Short mmCIF file of C-alpha atoms in Angstrom, two decimals:
data_model
loop_
_atom_site.label_atom_id
_atom_site.label_comp_id
_atom_site.label_asym_id
_atom_site.label_seq_id
_atom_site.Cartn_x
_atom_site.Cartn_y
_atom_site.Cartn_z
CA MET A 13 3.80 -9.98 -14.46
CA TRP A 14 2.25 -7.64 -11.92
CA PHE A 15 3.21 -7.43 -8.27
CA LEU A 16 1.54 -5.71 -5.33
CA ASN A 17 3.73 -4.17 -2.63
CA GLN A 18 1.77 -5.12 0.48
CA GLU A 19 3.33 -2.34 2.55
CA THR A 20 2.51 0.56 0.22
CA GLY A 21 -0.38 -0.81 -1.86
CA CYS A 22 1.46 0.11 -5.07
CA THR A 23 1.37 -2.23 -8.05
CA TRP A 24 4.28 -2.79 -10.40
CA GLU A 25 4.59 -4.40 -13.80
CA VAL A 26 7.81 -6.40 -13.84
CA THR A 27 9.36 -7.78 -17.01
CA ASP A 28 12.84 -8.71 -15.73
CA GLN A 29 12.98 -12.45 -15.01
CA GLU A 30 15.53 -12.18 -12.20
CA LEU A 31 13.53 -9.45 -10.46
CA MET A 32 10.33 -11.51 -10.80
CA LEU A 33 11.98 -14.40 -8.97
CA ARG A 34 13.19 -12.12 -6.18
CA LEU A 35 9.77 -10.53 -5.76
CA GLN A 36 8.05 -13.93 -5.74
CA ALA A 37 10.36 -14.96 -2.90
CA SER A 38 9.73 -11.75 -0.95
CA ARG A 39 6.99 -11.73 1.68
CA HIS A 40 6.38 -8.02 0.96
CA TYR A 41 5.20 -8.62 -2.61
CA GLU A 42 2.28 -10.60 -3.95
CA GLN A 43 1.87 -11.60 -7.59
CA ILE A 44 -1.47 -10.32 -8.88
CA GLU A 45 -3.52 -10.20 -12.06
CA GLU A 46 -3.08 -7.14 -14.26
CA PRO A 47 -4.76 -4.20 -12.49
CA GLN A 48 -8.01 -2.88 -13.93
CA PRO A 49 -8.17 0.62 -15.42
CA LYS A 50 -8.51 3.35 -12.80
CA GLU A 51 -12.14 4.05 -13.72
CA THR A 52 -13.20 0.60 -12.50
CA LYS A 53 -10.51 0.25 -9.83
CA GLN A 54 -11.85 -0.81 -6.46
CA GLU A 55 -10.24 0.35 -3.25
CA LEU A 56 -7.77 -2.19 -1.96
CA PRO A 57 -8.18 -3.12 1.69
CA LEU A 58 -5.56 -1.60 3.96
CA THR A 59 -2.81 -3.83 5.20
CA LYS A 60 -2.43 -4.15 8.96
CA VAL A 61 0.62 -1.86 8.81
CA GLN A 62 -1.25 0.84 6.86
CA ALA A 63 -4.27 0.62 9.16
CA ALA A 64 -2.04 0.99 12.23
CA LYS A 65 -0.27 4.01 10.72
CA ASN A 66 -3.59 5.64 9.88
CA MET A 67 -4.91 5.08 13.41
CA LYS A 68 -1.75 6.55 14.96
CA ARG A 69 -1.94 9.58 12.66
CA THR A 70 -5.61 10.11 13.59
CA GLU A 71 -4.84 9.82 17.29
CA LYS A 72 -2.07 12.44 16.96
CA VAL A 73 -4.39 14.84 15.14
CA GLN A 74 -7.12 14.38 17.75
CA ALA A 75 -4.69 14.92 20.60
CA LYS A 76 -3.36 18.09 18.95
CA GLU A 77 -6.89 19.41 18.36
CA GLU A 78 -7.81 18.80 22.01
CA GLN A 79 -4.77 20.79 23.18
CA GLU A 80 -5.43 23.80 20.96
CA PRO A 81 -8.21 26.22 21.94
CA ALA A 82 -10.91 26.67 19.33
CA HIS A 83 -10.38 29.75 17.18
CA GLY A 84 -13.35 31.95 16.59
#
């Protein structure tokens, strides 16, 4: 069985029955169909947590760029 970690976007193939049961009970993992080969892989939508982290990182970079004088 394949599981998607909703926090990281990573997929895992799990063969251990006990681990499968634990992941099925976890709200951080979602059971999914077997992932497609990378050539046809579509981008997964960002989770709310990932989107928030990306926005915060972008805001920090913008703030840093505004503080530094342009080199040239």
